Amino acid sequence: MHMLNLGILAHVDAGKTSLTERLLHSVGVIDEIGSVDTGNTQTDTLELERRRGITIKSAVVSFALDDVTVNLIDTPGHPDFIAEVERVLGVLDGAVLVVSAVEGVQAQTRVLMRTLRRLRIPTLVFVNKVDRRGARHEGVLRAVSERLTPAVVPMGTVTGLGTREARFAPGLGPAALDVLTDQDDDLLAAYVEGTLCDARLHAALAARTRRALVHPVFFGSAVTGAGVPELITGIRELLPAAGGDPDGPVSGTVFKVERGPAGEKIAYARMFSGTLRARDRVPYADAREEGRITAISVFDQGTDVRRDAVRAGRIAKVWGLADVRIGDALGEPRGADGHFFAPPTLETVVVPGPGTDRGALHLALTRLAEQDPLIDLRHDEIRRETSVSLYGEVQKEVVQATLAEEFGLDVTFRETTPLCVEKPAGTGAAVEFNGKDDNPFLATVGLRVEPAPAGAGVDFRLAVELGSMPYAFFKAIEDTVRDTLGQGLHGWQVADCTVTLTDCGYSPRQSHAHQGFDKSMSSTGADFRGLTPLVLTEALRRAGTTVHEPMHRFRLEAPADTVGALLPVLAALRAVPRTTRTDGDSAVLEGAIPADRVHELEQRLPGLTRGEGELESSFDHYAPVTRGAVPSRARTDHNPLNRKEYLLRVTRRTGG
């Protein structure tokens, strides 16, 4: 029996969770199909998920298909929870992308399919809701081909479309032959010669599907069960088995972390190699610290069961790793996977309600953040405020409800603002020497800051000899540089720059006769950590910085006769259409819009387009702020922009 780790992905309301319920019922895992509307589904286990009717956290459930054991992972469909989807993609062997036969291809569907194709994850497409009034067959198939991928293979047709009697009639037609022979000259030759049999055609389909070269398309209904048996057959026959050598070195990836009843951390991990056993000691996280595995559960027949070990290819729940975080490698790292989706571009301040304990709120927010590595917390000790970064307004509502229901904390939020970045406008350099001027630190640090290309991040370089002082001091400087760049001249994170260490020096270890080490005469790491922010900030001041705001690229499709009403609204929202084209009665506008204006456009679009407008947007780039006052952000550090204030906070030695 081989393993298959399968993801179910879709735009919100495409019927993804309903399809999961139907699959579990069809294979005998559950006796009764749950409903999103009634809140009794197998995978939406959070009370908030059941009440709102949306998936917020990924869930895993296992079942058998003949000789295949499937770990099925239900993922959120709403764009605000894209971080949950990101974590799952790295552990999948295959995916089912659900599209509604009524609403068709949506903005989020395109985002997901682009990522699946980029990662070369074998994917089946299931067009759901063929029993609904308004369901389409040819139109949706054409949209999938035009807007998702041209390499689609229809696996059959639909009879009784738009009625409760709708059925899926399996069979490969001429379109399938066109796609498959286009990629295989031998297959084309066999067709021309009249020697192409069904077995060879299906073998070619399976081989290309497993390499993510083609995408079979099934039609059906999760509600009536139409087309689901054919989809199950496709999952079993067309998607690849999980790989990995169970006798190899232990290597796994944590894609989810939750807390148990006693507050203990439970890590969900996909094993790619080796066998992890209870009581094993395994290195994990960036620091490669070792943790002792205290318990293991694997997924089997709709639930998780305790086991002594988990082998390569399987997904398990693991206990015993107290400091584990999402994205951590267990055992040997597989290499940096990176983020598949953009980080959050919005931020809001959490405001505790009357009687809400700030300490309890801080703990609760920290617990939420550890479950979501793309959601960042920022604590301002001076103002006693906590900011949280977000993808959108729905996510903010969920955070508020989660804090109320799981932690009993009443909170509100301030207005959502964009998360800007700063970039150096030019080159600047500064240096402070040990024992000179008013430098109170036993250290010499000189730094030069220069702009770097967009997307380059922060590059730290040395223009001094590595052996000119202890390595620990170089490490202290580099770590402090990266920390300090978290808040530039206007309080935003500094991005895309090169920082070069141009000068360095230290006071060697000294001691009095018959006495121990005297740190008043000898440099320590604290000296370099204390001096570096002053030098770096002065170099930034001389270079100057520009504030850049996050911009989304957008694609807006609407009736052509509504463009005249749309354009003034787009201009007021500072959106810049770059291309406009018409296709029959429809118009398509593409361009850029500030991230913090997307939500308002979404709200106004139905009224401007008679409910027919469709908006797709995603983060694209940062652009300089050119209108109004330059946005700033309150500092949460010791404020190296104010030397006197900084020194008073950092050290008692004020240098006079």
mmCIF file of C-alpha atoms in Angstrom, residues 311-603:
data_model
loop_
_atom_site.group_PDB
_atom_site.id
_atom_site.type_symbol
_atom_site.label_atom_id
_atom_site.label_comp_id
_atom_site.label_asym_id
_atom_site.label_seq_id
_atom_site.Cartn_x
_atom_site.Cartn_y
_atom_site.Cartn_z
ATOM 1 C CA ARG A 311 7.794 6.471 8.204
ATOM 2 C CA ALA A 312 8.738 8.525 5.143
ATOM 3 C CA GLY A 313 5.741 9.615 3.094
ATOM 4 C CA ARG A 314 3.327 9.922 6.031
ATOM 5 C CA ILE A 315 1.941 12.855 7.983
ATOM 6 C CA ALA A 316 2.018 12.686 11.782
ATOM 7 C CA LYS A 317 1.262 14.658 14.898
ATOM 8 C CA VAL A 318 4.378 14.908 17.068
ATOM 9 C CA TRP A 319 4.678 15.803 20.754
ATOM 10 C CA GLY A 320 7.754 16.871 22.706
ATOM 11 C CA LEU A 321 9.202 19.772 20.702
ATOM 12 C CA ALA A 322 8.585 22.684 23.063
ATOM 13 C CA ASP A 323 9.971 25.464 20.855
ATOM 14 C CA VAL A 324 8.860 24.127 17.471
ATOM 15 C CA ARG A 325 7.526 26.594 14.914
ATOM 16 C CA ILE A 326 5.778 26.242 11.580
ATOM 17 C CA GLY A 327 8.270 25.704 8.794
ATOM 18 C CA ASP A 328 10.868 24.029 11.022
ATOM 19 C CA ALA A 329 12.816 21.099 9.601
ATOM 20 C CA LEU A 330 12.952 17.897 11.617
ATOM 21 C CA GLY A 331 16.267 16.102 11.197
ATOM 22 C CA GLU A 332 18.073 16.987 7.981
ATOM 23 C CA PRO A 333 16.756 20.190 6.345
ATOM 24 C CA ARG A 334 15.426 19.836 2.794
ATOM 25 C CA GLY A 335 16.581 23.319 1.808
ATOM 26 C CA ALA A 336 14.764 26.633 1.958
ATOM 27 C CA ASP A 337 11.331 26.351 0.375
ATOM 28 C CA GLY A 338 10.666 30.056 0.672
ATOM 29 C CA HIS A 339 7.236 31.661 0.655
ATOM 30 C CA PHE A 340 4.909 30.913 -2.242
ATOM 31 C CA PHE A 341 2.621 33.849 -1.470
ATOM 32 C CA ALA A 342 3.359 37.451 -0.567
ATOM 33 C CA PRO A 343 3.535 38.412 3.120
ATOM 34 C CA PRO A 344 0.784 40.550 4.691
ATOM 35 C CA THR A 345 0.708 44.170 3.545
ATOM 36 C CA LEU A 346 -1.691 45.600 6.137
ATOM 37 C CA GLU A 347 -1.411 46.345 9.842
ATOM 38 C CA THR A 348 -3.738 47.283 12.671
ATOM 39 C CA VAL A 349 -3.415 48.049 16.382
ATOM 40 C CA VAL A 350 -5.250 45.739 18.777
ATOM 41 C CA VAL A 351 -7.199 47.774 21.341
ATOM 42 C CA PRO A 352 -8.149 45.923 24.557
ATOM 43 C CA GLY A 353 -11.730 46.411 25.674
ATOM 44 C CA PRO A 354 -12.848 47.453 29.169
ATOM 45 C CA GLY A 355 -11.536 45.043 31.781
ATOM 46 C CA THR A 356 -9.309 43.150 29.320
ATOM 47 C CA ASP A 357 -5.998 42.193 30.906
ATOM 48 C CA ARG A 358 -3.100 43.361 28.712
ATOM 49 C CA GLY A 359 -0.849 40.535 29.863
ATOM 50 C CA ALA A 360 -3.433 37.922 28.936
ATOM 51 C CA LEU A 361 -3.946 39.658 25.588
ATOM 52 C CA HIS A 362 -0.218 39.637 24.901
ATOM 53 C CA LEU A 363 -0.072 35.897 25.646
ATOM 54 C CA ALA A 364 -3.118 35.143 23.482
ATOM 55 C CA LEU A 365 -1.761 37.101 20.503
ATOM 56 C CA THR A 366 1.579 35.348 20.848
ATOM 57 C CA ARG A 367 -0.231 31.988 20.756
ATOM 58 C CA LEU A 368 -2.056 33.021 17.571
ATOM 59 C CA ALA A 369 1.127 34.286 15.943
ATOM 60 C CA GLU A 370 3.025 31.063 16.602
ATOM 61 C CA GLN A 371 0.354 29.238 14.571
ATOM 62 C CA ASP A 372 0.848 31.585 11.631
ATOM 63 C CA PRO A 373 4.446 32.549 10.721
ATOM 64 C CA LEU A 374 3.347 35.144 8.153
ATOM 65 C CA ILE A 375 1.365 37.073 10.754
ATOM 66 C CA ASP A 376 3.748 39.298 12.656
ATOM 67 C CA LEU A 377 3.257 40.908 16.063
ATOM 68 C CA ARG A 378 4.864 44.220 16.982
ATOM 69 C CA HIS A 379 4.936 45.312 20.617
ATOM 70 C CA ASP A 380 5.342 48.943 21.621
ATOM 71 C CA GLU A 381 6.369 48.911 25.285
ATOM 72 C CA ILE A 382 6.283 52.702 25.563
ATOM 73 C CA ARG A 383 2.691 53.085 24.350
ATOM 74 C CA ARG A 384 1.720 49.618 25.609
ATOM 75 C CA GLU A 385 0.285 48.727 22.213
ATOM 76 C CA THR A 386 0.424 45.630 20.043
ATOM 77 C CA SER A 387 0.099 45.732 16.270
ATOM 78 C CA VAL A 388 -0.730 42.720 14.131
ATOM 79 C CA SER A 389 -0.103 42.356 10.398
ATOM 80 C CA LEU A 390 -2.963 41.068 8.259
ATOM 81 C CA TYR A 391 -4.031 40.061 4.763
ATOM 82 C CA GLY A 392 -7.500 41.596 4.957
ATOM 83 C CA GLU A 393 -10.568 42.645 6.872
ATOM 84 C CA VAL A 394 -12.082 39.152 7.174
ATOM 85 C CA GLN A 395 -8.941 37.961 8.907
ATOM 86 C CA LYS A 396 -9.261 40.837 11.374
ATOM 87 C CA GLU A 397 -12.808 39.772 12.194
ATOM 88 C CA VAL A 398 -11.645 36.184 12.745
ATOM 89 C CA VAL A 399 -8.821 37.289 15.058
ATOM 90 C CA GLN A 400 -11.322 39.329 17.065
ATOM 91 C CA ALA A 401 -13.767 36.428 17.325
ATOM 92 C CA THR A 402 -11.002 33.944 18.204
ATOM 93 C CA LEU A 403 -9.731 36.140 21.023
ATOM 94 C CA ALA A 404 -13.272 36.419 22.392
ATOM 95 C CA GLU A 405 -14.258 32.757 22.118
ATOM 96 C CA GLU A 406 -11.024 30.910 22.862
ATOM 97 C CA PHE A 407 -9.438 33.325 25.333
ATOM 98 C CA GLY A 408 -12.382 35.336 26.692
ATOM 99 C CA LEU A 409 -10.783 38.633 25.623
ATOM 100 C CA ASP A 410 -12.755 41.597 24.301
ATOM 101 C CA VAL A 411 -10.829 43.645 21.714
ATOM 102 C CA THR A 412 -11.409 46.118 18.920
ATOM 103 C CA PHE A 413 -9.059 47.390 16.231
ATOM 104 C CA ARG A 414 -7.907 50.711 14.953
ATOM 105 C CA GLU A 415 -8.163 51.542 11.282
ATOM 106 C CA THR A 416 -6.144 49.208 9.058
ATOM 107 C CA THR A 417 -3.074 50.872 7.552
ATOM 108 C CA PRO A 418 -0.584 49.717 4.891
ATOM 109 C CA LEU A 419 2.716 48.162 5.925
ATOM 110 C CA CYS A 420 5.272 50.351 4.179
ATOM 111 C CA VAL A 421 9.013 49.856 3.793
ATOM 112 C CA GLU A 422 11.940 52.253 3.567
ATOM 113 C CA LYS A 423 14.718 52.098 0.997
ATOM 114 C CA PRO A 424 17.997 54.058 0.966
ATOM 115 C CA ALA A 425 17.846 57.036 -1.383
ATOM 116 C CA GLY A 426 21.628 57.177 -1.771
ATOM 117 C CA THR A 427 24.864 56.133 -0.102
ATOM 118 C CA GLY A 428 25.763 57.132 3.434
ATOM 119 C CA ALA A 429 28.579 56.224 5.798
ATOM 120 C CA ALA A 430 29.390 56.796 9.472
ATOM 121 C CA VAL A 431 32.029 55.636 11.941
ATOM 122 C CA GLU A 432 32.677 55.923 15.672
ATOM 123 C CA PHE A 433 36.077 55.105 17.152
ATOM 124 C CA ASN A 434 36.900 53.420 20.420
ATOM 125 C CA GLY A 435 37.967 56.009 23.015
ATOM 126 C CA LYS A 436 37.286 59.067 20.840
ATOM 127 C CA ASP A 437 34.749 61.871 21.000
ATOM 128 C CA ASP A 438 31.713 60.917 23.073
ATOM 129 C CA ASN A 439 31.667 57.203 22.225
ATOM 130 C CA PRO A 440 30.938 55.455 25.556
ATOM 131 C CA PHE A 441 31.415 51.953 24.125
ATOM 132 C CA LEU A 442 34.690 50.039 23.972
ATOM 133 C CA ALA A 443 34.267 49.422 20.253
ATOM 134 C CA THR A 444 35.009 50.881 16.821
ATOM 135 C CA VAL A 445 32.295 50.465 14.193
ATOM 136 C CA GLY A 446 32.133 51.987 10.718
ATOM 137 C CA LEU A 447 29.273 51.227 8.327
ATOM 138 C CA ARG A 448 28.336 52.182 4.773
ATOM 139 C CA VAL A 449 24.758 51.876 3.497
ATOM 140 C CA GLU A 450 23.957 51.651 -0.210
ATOM 141 C CA PRO A 451 20.794 50.961 -2.213
ATOM 142 C CA ALA A 452 20.327 47.474 -3.673
ATOM 143 C CA PRO A 453 18.026 46.264 -6.483
ATOM 144 C CA ALA A 454 14.350 45.727 -5.684
ATOM 145 C CA GLY A 455 13.798 42.390 -3.993
ATOM 146 C CA ALA A 456 17.475 41.988 -3.046
ATOM 147 C CA GLY A 457 16.793 42.131 0.700
ATOM 148 C CA VAL A 458 19.624 43.041 3.084
ATOM 149 C CA ASP A 459 23.206 42.095 2.233
ATOM 150 C CA PHE A 460 25.874 42.463 4.941
ATOM 151 C CA ARG A 461 29.476 42.645 3.720
ATOM 152 C CA LEU A 462 32.949 43.050 5.214
ATOM 153 C CA ALA A 463 35.560 45.546 4.003
ATOM 154 C CA VAL A 464 37.854 44.637 6.923
ATOM 155 C CA GLU A 465 39.890 41.546 7.681
ATOM 156 C CA LEU A 466 37.854 38.820 9.361
ATOM 157 C CA GLY A 467 40.758 38.069 11.706
ATOM 158 C CA SER A 468 41.136 41.639 12.898
ATOM 159 C CA MET A 469 38.979 40.932 15.970
ATOM 160 C CA PRO A 470 37.137 37.972 17.531
ATOM 161 C CA TYR A 471 34.430 36.477 15.320
ATOM 162 C CA ALA A 472 31.802 36.932 18.044
ATOM 163 C CA PHE A 473 32.148 40.703 17.646
ATOM 164 C CA PHE A 474 31.549 40.487 13.885
ATOM 165 C CA LYS A 475 28.493 38.362 14.563
ATOM 166 C CA ALA A 476 27.210 40.877 17.130
ATOM 167 C CA ILE A 477 27.562 43.684 14.571
ATOM 168 C CA GLU A 478 25.797 41.787 11.771
ATOM 169 C CA ASP A 479 22.926 40.615 13.986
ATOM 170 C CA THR A 480 22.452 44.137 15.344
ATOM 171 C CA VAL A 481 22.518 45.622 11.832
ATOM 172 C CA ARG A 482 19.695 43.330 10.762
ATOM 173 C CA ASP A 483 17.692 44.082 13.919
ATOM 174 C CA THR A 484 18.215 47.835 13.592
ATOM 175 C CA LEU A 485 17.051 47.839 9.967
ATOM 176 C CA GLY A 486 13.659 46.763 11.283
ATOM 177 C CA GLN A 487 13.004 50.470 11.910
ATOM 178 C CA GLY A 488 14.379 53.091 9.557
ATOM 179 C CA LEU A 489 14.274 56.872 9.744
ATOM 180 C CA HIS A 490 10.476 56.862 9.483
ATOM 181 C CA GLY A 491 9.965 53.738 11.587
ATOM 182 C CA TRP A 492 9.453 51.253 8.730
ATOM 183 C CA GLN A 493 11.568 48.210 7.941
ATOM 184 C CA VAL A 494 14.492 49.055 5.666
ATOM 185 C CA ALA A 495 14.624 46.835 2.594
ATOM 186 C CA ASP A 496 16.854 46.326 -0.428
ATOM 187 C CA CYS A 497 20.160 47.652 0.835
ATOM 188 C CA THR A 498 23.801 46.660 1.175
ATOM 189 C CA VAL A 499 25.505 47.366 4.499
ATOM 190 C CA THR A 500 29.306 47.183 4.552
ATOM 191 C CA LEU A 501 31.464 47.094 7.677
ATOM 192 C CA THR A 502 34.244 49.577 6.848
ATOM 193 C CA ASP A 503 35.954 49.985 10.236
ATOM 194 C CA CYS A 504 36.237 47.898 13.357
ATOM 195 C CA GLY A 505 38.292 47.734 16.507
ATOM 196 C CA TYR A 506 38.170 46.521 20.086
ATOM 197 C CA SER A 507 39.929 46.635 23.416
ATOM 198 C CA PRO A 508 41.615 43.248 24.080
ATOM 199 C CA ARG A 509 40.763 41.232 27.150
ATOM 200 C CA GLN A 510 42.432 42.758 30.194
ATOM 201 C CA SER A 511 42.610 41.998 33.905
ATOM 202 C CA HIS A 512 44.161 43.478 37.026
ATOM 203 C CA ALA A 513 46.956 41.629 38.767
ATOM 204 C CA HIS A 514 45.665 38.663 40.766
ATOM 205 C CA GLN A 515 42.117 39.474 39.656
ATOM 206 C CA GLY A 516 39.752 38.235 36.970
ATOM 207 C CA PHE A 517 38.535 39.701 33.702
ATOM 208 C CA ASP A 518 37.821 43.454 33.860
ATOM 209 C CA LYS A 519 35.060 44.305 31.386
ATOM 210 C CA SER A 520 35.451 48.023 32.122
ATOM 211 C CA MET A 521 38.768 47.777 30.244
ATOM 212 C CA SER A 522 37.846 45.061 27.703
ATOM 213 C CA SER A 523 35.368 44.977 24.846
ATOM 214 C CA THR A 524 32.336 42.722 25.059
ATOM 215 C CA GLY A 525 29.591 41.877 22.608
ATOM 216 C CA ALA A 526 27.375 44.382 24.421
ATOM 217 C CA ASP A 527 29.687 47.208 23.328
ATOM 218 C CA PHE A 528 29.186 46.342 19.656
ATOM 219 C CA ARG A 529 25.473 45.747 20.086
ATOM 220 C CA GLY A 530 25.168 49.125 21.785
ATOM 221 C CA LEU A 531 27.242 51.145 19.287
ATOM 222 C CA THR A 532 26.054 49.631 15.999
ATOM 223 C CA PRO A 533 22.519 51.175 16.009
ATOM 224 C CA LEU A 534 23.981 54.682 16.466
ATOM 225 C CA VAL A 535 26.431 54.245 13.594
ATOM 226 C CA LEU A 536 23.937 52.574 11.267
ATOM 227 C CA THR A 537 21.231 55.148 11.910
ATOM 228 C CA GLU A 538 23.674 57.988 11.199
ATOM 229 C CA ALA A 539 24.703 56.282 7.943
ATOM 230 C CA LEU A 540 21.013 55.962 7.015
ATOM 231 C CA ARG A 541 20.458 59.629 7.875
ATOM 232 C CA ARG A 542 23.255 60.645 5.510
ATOM 233 C CA ALA A 543 21.987 58.331 2.777
ATOM 234 C CA GLY A 544 18.384 59.381 3.226
ATOM 235 C CA THR A 545 15.476 56.982 2.848
ATOM 236 C CA THR A 546 12.283 56.986 0.815
ATOM 237 C CA VAL A 547 9.082 55.372 2.061
ATOM 238 C CA HIS A 548 7.466 52.849 -0.292
ATOM 239 C CA GLU A 549 3.871 51.636 0.025
ATOM 240 C CA PRO A 550 2.661 48.138 -0.995
ATOM 241 C CA MET A 551 0.947 48.008 -4.365
ATOM 242 C CA HIS A 552 -1.335 45.274 -5.674
ATOM 243 C CA ARG A 553 -1.701 44.394 -9.314
ATOM 244 C CA PHE A 554 -5.361 44.109 -10.208
ATOM 245 C CA ARG A 555 -7.438 42.634 -12.970
ATOM 246 C CA LEU A 556 -10.989 43.911 -13.148
ATOM 247 C CA GLU A 557 -13.568 42.416 -15.502
ATOM 248 C CA ALA A 558 -16.888 44.242 -15.819
ATOM 249 C CA PRO A 559 -19.610 45.066 -18.354
ATOM 250 C CA ALA A 560 -18.172 47.408 -20.968
ATOM 251 C CA ASP A 561 -20.888 50.010 -20.401
ATOM 252 C CA THR A 562 -19.832 50.420 -16.727
ATOM 253 C CA VAL A 563 -16.230 51.465 -17.457
ATOM 254 C CA GLY A 564 -17.230 55.124 -17.540
ATOM 255 C CA ALA A 565 -18.433 54.884 -13.926
ATOM 256 C CA LEU A 566 -15.466 52.768 -12.838
ATOM 257 C CA LEU A 567 -12.629 54.995 -14.042
ATOM 258 C CA PRO A 568 -13.329 58.002 -11.731
ATOM 259 C CA VAL A 569 -13.621 55.666 -8.738
ATOM 260 C CA LEU A 570 -10.332 53.970 -9.615
ATOM 261 C CA ALA A 571 -8.687 57.383 -9.903
ATOM 262 C CA ALA A 572 -10.029 58.408 -6.485
ATOM 263 C CA LEU A 573 -8.597 55.211 -5.013
ATOM 264 C CA ARG A 574 -5.223 56.009 -6.631
ATOM 265 C CA ALA A 575 -5.504 52.972 -8.867
ATOM 266 C CA VAL A 576 -3.643 53.242 -12.157
ATOM 267 C CA PRO A 577 -5.133 51.210 -15.038
ATOM 268 C CA ARG A 578 -2.319 50.254 -17.403
ATOM 269 C CA THR A 579 -4.272 48.295 -19.980
ATOM 270 C CA THR A 580 -7.935 48.328 -20.969
ATOM 271 C CA ARG A 581 -9.447 45.993 -23.526
ATOM 272 C CA THR A 582 -12.917 44.935 -24.519
ATOM 273 C CA ASP A 583 -14.130 41.439 -25.327
ATOM 274 C CA GLY A 584 -17.666 41.607 -26.623
ATOM 275 C CA ASP A 585 -19.848 43.094 -23.893
ATOM 276 C CA SER A 586 -17.085 42.822 -21.275
ATOM 277 C CA ALA A 587 -14.138 45.074 -20.499
ATOM 278 C CA VAL A 588 -10.939 44.045 -18.737
ATOM 279 C CA LEU A 589 -8.845 46.612 -16.872
ATOM 280 C CA GLU A 590 -5.421 45.754 -15.483
ATOM 281 C CA GLY A 591 -3.158 47.954 -13.425
ATOM 282 C CA ALA A 592 -1.901 48.769 -9.926
ATOM 283 C CA ILE A 593 -3.679 49.928 -6.770
ATOM 284 C CA PRO A 594 -2.444 50.716 -3.232
ATOM 285 C CA ALA A 595 -2.931 47.694 -0.958
ATOM 286 C CA ASP A 596 -5.007 49.623 1.555
ATOM 287 C CA ARG A 597 -7.536 50.644 -1.130
ATOM 288 C CA VAL A 598 -8.332 47.129 -2.365
ATOM 289 C CA HIS A 599 -10.988 46.469 0.293
ATOM 290 C CA GLU A 600 -12.867 49.675 -0.556
ATOM 291 C CA LEU A 601 -12.798 48.783 -4.251
ATOM 292 C CA GLU A 602 -14.183 45.325 -3.436
ATOM 293 C CA GLN A 603 -17.032 46.921 -1.471
#
